Each structure stands twice: as structure tokens, then as C-alpha cells.
Amino acid sequence: MDRFLTPEALAPFRERFRRVAAGLVASLPRGVAVDAVSQVGVRFAVRAQSAWLGWPADLEDRLVDWVAENHAATRSGDRSWTQRVAESFDDLIRSVLEPRRGAAHEDGADDVTARLMRTEVNGRPLTDAEIVSVLRNWTGGDLGSIAHCIGVLAHHLATHPAVQDHLRSGVPDAEIDAIIDEILRIDDPFVSNRRVTTCPVTIGGAELPQGARVKLNWTSANRDEAVFGDPDAMDPERNADRNLVYGIGRHACPGRLLATLEMRIAMQELLAATSSIALDSQRPAERAVSPVGGWALVPIVLT
Ligand code: HEM
């Protein structure tokens, strides 16, 4: 599946993402508070991922509602609710695939979803269940991840005018990407993943037997004083190699380039279309509650 997520495969989407971001930023009111999570992050994530996958614009509200419910279900810790929400997402994906079957195979539709439906692995086409599973992995959690990352980025810009000024001064893409990674390291909203040990292991002085359930806390690891010194000190260059926002090893995020491209473009358009991004003085930002990270609400005022 990695072939869909290489720099070459993603390059044609740059302009589409830029149009999505520019249109969204232009539609936001000036001089009054907007929520950087729900009104910027979630809307942008849903529109950009839909543009990438070739999904119809009229799915937007269903996807936005789904992100909110998935978030609430995750927060509740209620396994049966998260299961139901996952199933409702699969139904939504099937409703995208069904009418496209003819187009994908006969009329040669050539967007990412159509190409996925034509993909062969080990000499056979993917099954329906596999296609749904891939699309679930590409969108399910990641709409929320991108949305929450944008909330963190907007909060950082609003509280660090010097960073805002620097980014407005025309910074190369690679430097913006490094700054985005570092802001997300300092306040990583993608909190954790789980593992089961396959053999006895000693880690950080703790002995774990085979079959132990382990929680990897990326947010905490990204702020490890033994590694980063002052975890709030911004040093994109020095900390790049140790940044764990996209995980590490065998399961490291394959969507990193796509996520970074989308977030860079969202930040660039937000900065290009405004002269200032400030926190709303009337309503404080609200932290998300564990197990969800980042911010639940970031009221910002654009001028
Ligand atoms: C800012 C947004 C994102 C963040 C912070 C993020 C973070 C992560 C992290 C930490 C992992 C490692 C999970 C683990 O070790 O168990 C991961 C895995 C994964 N990510 Fe992302 N991700 C983001 C966006 C995306 C996007 C846009 C896509 C796809 C289009 C994507 C697809 C995946 C997939 C399929 C995996 C599982 C890889 C595996 O288990 O081998 N992610 N992501």
C-alpha cells in the first residue's frame, strides 16, 4: 500500500489540498472566535482526505459527525460503543465503494479509491474486506489525528507570536515541516498504541513476561527529559531524530508524508490569509481528556 503514499504519488495533490485549505480559511469569519479544532482541523482533515481519496463532497457532514462520535466513543472507554462506531464507518466506506464499482472498472476512473479497487497483491485483486480495511486505516483514526494536530499547531501559533512571525517570513517547506514535527513533539495529541510482548523482555529496568499487555505512550516519550532535556524547549533540528510523533520501527506511520503535506499546506494558507492568529480573550482553550490528547477546543481570533 506504500505506493499510494510516496512523494511522487502525493505530489499531484498539492494544489488540491491548497484549494481546500484556501477555501476553508477564506470562509472563516474575521475578528470573532472560531474553534481551531472543529471549524478548522476537522473540516480541513475531512475535505483534504476526501480530495485525496476522490470521495464525494456531500459525505462531508457524515464524516464530520463520525469523527465527533469516534472521539466520544474513544473517550468513554466503552468497547461496544467503539465497536459500533467502527462498524458505522465500514458502512460509510461501503456506501462509497458500491456506486463506484462500474466507474472504477469500466470507465477507468482514476482517483486513489479507484486505483485501490484495482490493486492486485500477490497476483490477486484485494477482497472487499481488504479494501474496506485499508480505507479504514487510511481515514478512520487519521481524520481525528490530523484535526487534533491542527488544533495543537494553531494553539502554538496563537501563543507564540515569534514562531508565527518567523513562519510568515517565507520559510522553506522543509523547515516548516521540521517546525510542525517539533510543535507536535512538544504536545503530541496521538497519545498511545498497544502491544503484547512476544517474549520476556526487560525495558527501562522493568521485567515483562511473554504475553504482557503494554501501552506505548508516545506523548510521554516525546517529552522524556532524559532524551530532550527541557521538553518544552523548541529545537527542531536537534530533536528531529528522536521525534516519535509518527511512531518508530515496524509499525511507524506510513501516512507521515501525507499528513505532513496536508498540515503544512493548512498552516501556510492560514498564515497567508491573516495578519494575526490570537487566542480568544473571552473563552480559554480546553484540553482534551485522556485517552484523547491535544485540545478539545481552541478558540482563536483571526485578523
Ligand atoms: C498527524 C496525523 C498522524 C499521526 C500523528 C499519526 C501517527 C501514527 C503513529 C504514532 C503510528 C504508529 C502506531 C503503532 O506503532 O502502533 C501510526 C500508524 C499508522 N498510520 Fe498514522 N498518523 C497520522 C496520519 C496518518 C495518515 C494520514 C495515514 C494514512 C493515509 C496514516 C496511516 C497509518 C497506518 C495505516 C498505520 C499503521 C501502520 C502499521 O501498523 O504498520 N496515518 N500513525
Short mmCIF file of C-alpha atoms and ligand atoms in Angstrom, two decimals:
data_model
loop_
_atom_site.label_atom_id
_atom_site.label_comp_id
_atom_site.label_asym_id
_atom_site.label_seq_id
_atom_site.Cartn_x
_atom_site.Cartn_y
_atom_site.Cartn_z
CA MET A 1 0.00 0.00 0.00
CA ASP A 2 3.02 2.26 0.45
CA ARG A 3 2.98 3.09 -3.27
CA PHE A 4 -0.01 5.40 -2.61
CA LEU A 5 1.92 7.40 -0.03
CA THR A 6 5.27 8.19 -1.71
CA PRO A 7 6.34 11.78 -2.51
CA GLU A 8 5.70 11.12 -6.23
CA ALA A 9 2.22 9.70 -5.61
CA LEU A 10 1.32 12.65 -3.36
CA ALA A 11 2.77 15.47 -5.49
CA PRO A 12 -0.34 15.80 -7.74
CA PHE A 13 -2.49 16.51 -4.67
CA ARG A 14 -0.58 19.57 -3.51
CA GLU A 15 -2.72 22.03 -5.45
CA ARG A 16 -5.95 20.28 -4.49
CA PHE A 17 -5.01 20.48 -0.80
CA ARG A 18 -4.09 24.12 -1.29
CA ARG A 19 -7.50 24.89 -2.79
CA VAL A 20 -9.22 23.03 0.06
CA ALA A 21 -7.23 24.97 2.67
CA ALA A 22 -7.58 28.35 0.95
CA GLY A 23 -11.35 27.89 0.52
CA LEU A 24 -11.80 26.91 4.15
CA VAL A 25 -9.69 29.78 5.52
CA ALA A 26 -11.49 32.28 3.26
CA SER A 27 -14.83 31.10 4.66
CA LEU A 28 -13.83 31.67 8.31
CA PRO A 29 -15.08 34.88 9.94
CA ARG A 30 -12.54 37.53 10.97
CA GLY A 31 -12.46 39.31 14.31
CA VAL A 32 -14.64 36.75 16.14
CA ALA A 33 -13.68 33.43 17.72
CA VAL A 34 -13.53 30.26 15.65
CA ASP A 35 -12.63 26.85 17.07
CA ALA A 36 -9.36 25.68 15.53
CA VAL A 37 -10.26 22.03 16.23
CA SER A 38 -13.83 21.63 14.96
CA GLN A 39 -14.06 24.53 12.49
CA VAL A 40 -10.55 24.32 11.05
CA GLY A 41 -8.95 20.95 11.90
CA VAL A 42 -11.89 18.58 11.44
CA ARG A 43 -13.27 20.35 8.34
CA PHE A 44 -9.86 20.54 6.73
CA ALA A 45 -8.99 16.90 7.52
CA VAL A 46 -12.28 15.63 6.10
CA ARG A 47 -12.08 17.78 2.95
CA ALA A 48 -8.39 17.06 2.30
CA GLN A 49 -8.69 13.30 2.84
CA SER A 50 -11.82 13.24 0.64
CA ALA A 51 -9.91 15.15 -2.07
CA TRP A 52 -7.10 12.62 -1.81
CA LEU A 53 -9.38 9.58 -1.99
CA GLY A 54 -11.75 11.07 -4.58
CA TRP A 55 -14.74 10.86 -2.24
CA PRO A 56 -17.84 12.99 -2.90
CA ALA A 57 -18.13 16.37 -1.16
CA ASP A 58 -21.63 15.51 0.10
CA LEU A 59 -20.10 12.97 2.52
CA GLU A 60 -18.50 15.81 4.47
CA ASP A 61 -21.12 16.18 7.20
CA ARG A 62 -21.39 12.41 7.75
CA LEU A 63 -17.61 12.18 8.10
CA VAL A 64 -17.53 15.19 10.45
CA ASP A 65 -20.24 13.60 12.62
CA TRP A 66 -18.35 10.33 12.56
CA VAL A 67 -15.11 11.99 13.78
CA ALA A 68 -17.05 13.52 16.71
CA GLU A 69 -18.70 10.23 17.64
CA ASN A 70 -15.47 8.26 17.29
CA HIS A 71 -13.82 10.78 19.60
CA ALA A 72 -16.62 10.48 22.17
CA ALA A 73 -16.57 6.67 22.00
CA THR A 74 -12.77 6.56 22.44
CA ARG A 75 -13.03 8.88 25.44
CA SER A 76 -15.75 6.73 27.02
CA GLY A 77 -13.57 3.59 27.02
CA ASP A 78 -16.77 1.67 26.18
CA ARG A 79 -15.57 -1.12 23.86
CA SER A 80 -19.04 -1.89 22.50
CA TRP A 81 -19.54 1.77 21.56
CA THR A 82 -16.15 1.98 19.79
CA GLN A 83 -17.04 -1.27 18.01
CA ARG A 84 -20.38 0.17 16.83
CA VAL A 85 -18.67 3.36 15.66
CA ALA A 86 -16.09 1.31 13.74
CA GLU A 87 -18.89 -0.66 12.09
CA SER A 88 -20.74 2.51 11.12
CA PHE A 89 -17.54 3.71 9.45
CA ASP A 90 -17.29 0.49 7.45
CA ASP A 91 -20.89 1.01 6.29
CA LEU A 92 -19.99 4.52 5.22
CA ILE A 93 -17.00 3.22 3.24
CA ARG A 94 -19.13 0.55 1.58
CA SER A 95 -21.58 3.27 0.51
CA VAL A 96 -18.65 4.98 -1.25
CA LEU A 97 -17.47 1.81 -2.96
CA GLU A 98 -20.83 0.47 -4.13
CA PRO A 99 -21.76 3.11 -6.74
CA ARG A 100 -18.15 3.33 -7.89
CA ARG A 101 -17.73 -0.27 -8.94
CA GLY A 102 -18.75 0.34 -12.54
CA ALA A 103 -16.81 3.58 -12.77
CA ALA A 104 -13.68 2.10 -11.23
CA HIS A 105 -13.55 -0.86 -13.54
CA GLU A 106 -15.30 0.16 -16.72
CA ASP A 107 -15.00 3.92 -17.14
CA GLY A 108 -11.42 3.98 -15.90
CA ALA A 109 -11.99 6.43 -13.03
CA ASP A 110 -8.55 7.24 -11.78
CA ASP A 111 -8.58 8.51 -8.26
CA VAL A 112 -6.97 6.86 -5.25
CA THR A 113 -10.08 4.86 -4.28
CA ALA A 114 -10.49 3.57 -7.85
CA ARG A 115 -6.82 2.66 -8.02
CA LEU A 116 -7.06 0.87 -4.70
CA MET A 117 -10.04 -1.11 -6.02
CA ARG A 118 -7.91 -2.17 -9.00
CA THR A 119 -4.84 -3.02 -6.94
CA GLU A 120 -3.51 -6.55 -7.07
CA VAL A 121 -1.38 -8.03 -4.31
CA ASN A 122 0.32 -11.42 -4.74
CA GLY A 123 -1.35 -11.79 -8.14
CA ARG A 124 -4.95 -11.30 -6.99
CA PRO A 125 -7.22 -8.31 -6.51
CA LEU A 126 -7.93 -7.15 -2.98
CA THR A 127 -11.10 -8.54 -1.44
CA ASP A 128 -13.89 -6.17 -0.41
CA ALA A 129 -12.99 -6.72 3.23
CA GLU A 130 -9.37 -5.79 2.49
CA ILE A 131 -10.34 -2.63 0.60
CA VAL A 132 -12.61 -1.54 3.43
CA SER A 133 -9.86 -2.31 5.93
CA VAL A 134 -7.25 -0.26 4.05
CA LEU A 135 -9.62 2.68 3.70
CA ARG A 136 -10.49 2.41 7.39
CA ASN A 137 -6.77 2.52 8.26
CA TRP A 138 -6.21 5.49 5.94
CA THR A 139 -9.10 7.55 7.21
CA GLY A 140 -10.70 6.20 10.39
CA GLY A 141 -8.35 7.39 13.10
CA ASP A 142 -6.41 9.78 10.96
CA LEU A 143 -9.15 12.29 10.30
CA GLY A 144 -9.14 12.80 14.06
CA SER A 145 -5.32 12.78 14.25
CA ILE A 146 -4.92 15.46 11.60
CA ALA A 147 -7.73 17.52 13.15
CA HIS A 148 -6.18 17.36 16.63
CA CYS A 149 -2.71 18.08 15.30
CA ILE A 150 -4.08 21.21 13.61
CA GLY A 151 -5.64 22.23 16.95
CA VAL A 152 -2.21 21.88 18.62
CA LEU A 153 -0.47 23.78 15.81
CA ALA A 154 -3.00 26.63 15.88
CA HIS A 155 -2.71 26.87 19.67
CA HIS A 156 1.07 27.02 19.42
CA LEU A 157 0.97 29.75 16.77
CA ALA A 158 -1.55 31.77 18.78
CA THR A 159 0.59 31.56 21.93
CA HIS A 160 3.98 32.03 20.21
CA PRO A 161 3.82 35.17 18.06
CA ALA A 162 7.56 34.89 17.31
CA VAL A 163 7.02 31.47 15.66
CA GLN A 164 4.08 32.96 13.76
CA ASP A 165 6.23 35.89 12.55
CA HIS A 166 9.03 33.55 11.54
CA LEU A 167 6.68 31.32 9.52
CA ARG A 168 5.13 34.37 7.84
CA SER A 169 8.57 35.48 6.67
CA GLY A 170 8.69 32.89 3.87
CA VAL A 171 10.28 29.75 5.30
CA PRO A 172 11.21 26.77 3.03
CA ASP A 173 8.84 23.78 3.12
CA ALA A 174 11.41 21.51 4.79
CA GLU A 175 11.86 23.98 7.65
CA ILE A 176 8.10 24.35 8.14
CA ASP A 177 7.80 20.55 8.27
CA ALA A 178 10.53 20.37 10.91
CA ILE A 179 8.81 23.07 12.98
CA ILE A 180 5.46 21.26 12.70
CA ASP A 181 7.08 17.98 13.84
CA GLU A 182 8.69 19.75 16.79
CA ILE A 183 5.48 21.51 17.89
CA LEU A 184 3.73 18.13 17.76
CA ARG A 185 6.58 16.51 19.72
CA ILE A 186 6.12 19.05 22.50
CA ASP A 187 2.34 18.45 22.62
CA ASP A 188 1.62 15.15 20.85
CA PRO A 189 -2.15 14.57 20.51
CA PHE A 190 -1.69 11.00 19.19
CA VAL A 191 -1.27 9.57 22.66
CA SER A 192 -0.73 5.83 22.60
CA ASN A 193 -0.77 2.43 20.98
CA ARG A 194 -0.78 -1.05 22.48
CA ARG A 195 1.42 -4.08 22.12
CA VAL A 196 1.61 -7.61 23.52
CA THR A 197 5.10 -8.91 24.33
CA THR A 198 6.04 -11.99 22.26
CA CYS A 199 8.88 -12.99 24.63
CA PRO A 200 10.11 -11.99 28.10
CA VAL A 201 11.73 -8.56 27.92
CA THR A 202 13.47 -6.10 30.24
CA ILE A 203 12.84 -2.47 29.35
CA GLY A 204 13.68 0.62 31.36
CA GLY A 205 14.51 -1.62 34.32
CA ALA A 206 11.08 -3.31 34.26
CA GLU A 207 10.79 -7.03 33.60
CA LEU A 208 7.85 -8.05 31.44
CA PRO A 209 6.81 -11.66 30.87
CA GLN A 210 5.72 -13.01 27.49
CA GLY A 211 2.12 -12.08 26.70
CA ALA A 212 2.13 -8.85 28.75
CA ARG A 213 -0.09 -6.06 27.50
CA VAL A 214 1.99 -2.91 27.04
CA LYS A 215 0.87 0.62 26.36
CA LEU A 216 3.29 2.80 24.39
CA ASN A 217 2.74 6.38 25.49
CA TRP A 218 4.05 8.47 22.58
CA THR A 219 3.08 11.76 24.23
CA SER A 220 5.14 10.97 27.32
CA ALA A 221 8.08 9.52 25.35
CA ASN A 222 8.17 12.69 23.26
CA ARG A 223 8.67 14.69 26.46
CA ASP A 224 11.24 12.39 28.10
CA GLU A 225 13.63 14.73 29.97
CA ALA A 226 16.40 12.13 29.76
CA VAL A 227 16.24 12.47 25.97
CA PHE A 228 15.15 16.05 25.31
CA GLY A 229 16.25 17.95 28.44
CA ASP A 230 13.60 20.66 28.82
CA PRO A 231 10.71 19.06 26.89
CA ASP A 232 9.20 22.46 26.07
CA ALA A 233 12.39 23.83 24.52
CA MET A 234 11.79 24.14 20.78
CA ASP A 235 14.74 22.75 18.80
CA PRO A 236 13.51 21.21 15.53
CA GLU A 237 16.94 20.30 14.23
CA ARG A 238 18.35 18.72 17.37
CA ASN A 239 15.21 16.75 18.22
CA ALA A 240 14.23 15.52 14.73
CA ASP A 241 15.90 12.11 15.03
CA ARG A 242 14.28 11.36 18.36
CA ASN A 243 10.80 12.58 17.49
CA LEU A 244 8.19 9.80 17.98
CA VAL A 245 5.04 11.59 16.76
CA TYR A 246 4.70 9.05 13.92
CA GLY A 247 5.93 6.06 15.93
CA ILE A 248 9.04 4.02 15.24
CA GLY A 249 10.06 0.63 13.85
CA ARG A 250 7.91 -1.86 12.02
CA HIS A 251 4.61 -0.06 12.58
CA ALA A 252 5.84 3.51 12.01
CA CYS A 253 3.17 5.61 10.33
CA PRO A 254 3.07 5.08 6.56
CA GLY A 255 0.90 8.22 6.21
CA ARG A 256 3.51 10.59 7.60
CA LEU A 257 4.28 12.35 4.30
CA LEU A 258 0.59 12.80 3.50
CA ALA A 259 -0.21 14.11 6.99
CA THR A 260 2.78 16.46 6.91
CA LEU A 261 1.89 17.77 3.44
CA GLU A 262 -1.71 18.44 4.46
CA MET A 263 -0.75 20.14 7.73
CA ARG A 264 1.96 22.26 6.10
CA ILE A 265 -0.49 23.49 3.48
CA ALA A 266 -3.16 24.19 6.10
CA MET A 267 -0.66 26.26 8.14
CA GLN A 268 0.64 28.11 5.08
CA GLU A 269 -2.84 29.09 3.93
CA LEU A 270 -3.92 30.10 7.44
CA LEU A 271 -0.87 32.35 7.77
CA ALA A 272 -1.08 33.72 4.22
CA ALA A 273 -4.69 34.82 4.59
CA THR A 274 -4.32 36.50 8.01
CA SER A 275 -2.09 39.08 9.67
CA SER A 276 -2.60 37.65 13.15
CA ILE A 277 -3.82 34.49 14.87
CA ALA A 278 -4.57 35.07 18.56
CA LEU A 279 -6.31 33.19 21.36
CA ASP A 280 -9.81 34.47 22.10
CA SER A 281 -9.64 36.61 25.25
CA GLN A 282 -13.25 35.68 26.18
CA ARG A 283 -13.01 31.90 26.20
CA PRO A 284 -9.96 29.82 27.21
CA ALA A 285 -8.81 26.81 25.22
CA GLU A 286 -9.91 23.49 26.74
CA ARG A 287 -7.69 20.44 26.99
CA ALA A 288 -8.91 17.13 25.59
CA VAL A 289 -9.41 14.48 28.25
CA SER A 290 -7.39 11.23 28.36
CA PRO A 291 -7.18 8.91 26.44
CA VAL A 292 -7.53 11.63 23.80
CA GLY A 293 -4.70 14.18 23.66
CA GLY A 294 -4.23 17.75 22.45
CA TRP A 295 -7.07 20.24 22.74
CA ALA A 296 -10.83 19.75 22.72
CA LEU A 297 -11.41 23.43 21.94
CA VAL A 298 -9.04 26.16 20.74
CA PRO A 299 -10.95 29.43 20.25
CA ILE A 300 -8.79 31.67 18.04
CA VAL A 301 -9.45 35.08 16.51
CA LEU A 302 -8.18 35.71 13.00
CA THR A 303 -7.46 39.19 11.72
C1 HEM B 1 -0.99 13.86 12.00
C2 HEM B 1 -1.50 12.73 11.66
C3 HEM B 1 -0.98 11.36 12.04
C4 HEM B 1 -0.32 10.94 13.18
C5 HEM B 1 0.11 11.79 14.38
C6 HEM B 1 -0.09 9.52 13.04
C7 HEM B 1 0.59 8.75 13.96
C8 HEM B 1 0.78 7.38 13.84
C9 HEM B 1 1.51 6.57 14.78
C10 HEM B 1 2.16 7.05 16.08
C11 HEM B 1 1.51 5.29 14.32
C12 HEM B 1 2.20 4.08 14.95
C13 HEM B 1 1.19 3.12 15.53
C14 HEM B 1 1.84 1.95 16.26
O1 HEM B 1 3.06 1.88 16.42
O2 HEM B 1 1.07 1.06 16.68
C15 HEM B 1 0.74 5.29 13.08
C16 HEM B 1 0.45 4.17 12.33
C17 HEM B 1 -0.29 4.19 11.18
N1 HEM B 1 -0.72 5.30 10.48
FE1 HEM B 1 -0.55 7.21 11.09
N2 HEM B 1 -0.60 9.11 11.83
C18 HEM B 1 -1.14 10.20 11.19
C19 HEM B 1 -1.72 10.25 9.94
C20 HEM B 1 -1.89 9.16 9.13
C21 HEM B 1 -2.43 9.19 7.80
C22 HEM B 1 -2.88 10.45 7.06
C23 HEM B 1 -2.48 7.89 7.35
C24 HEM B 1 -2.94 7.30 6.03
C25 HEM B 1 -3.31 7.89 4.98
C26 HEM B 1 -1.98 7.05 8.41
C27 HEM B 1 -1.94 5.68 8.37
C28 HEM B 1 -1.40 4.88 9.36
C29 HEM B 1 -1.42 3.42 9.32
C30 HEM B 1 -2.06 2.55 8.25
C31 HEM B 1 -0.72 2.98 10.46
C32 HEM B 1 -0.47 1.54 10.90
C33 HEM B 1 0.88 1.09 10.46
C34 HEM B 1 1.22 -0.31 10.95
O3 HEM B 1 0.65 -0.78 11.95
O4 HEM B 1 2.07 -0.94 10.32
N3 HEM B 1 -1.61 7.85 9.46
N4 HEM B 1 0.34 6.58 12.80
#
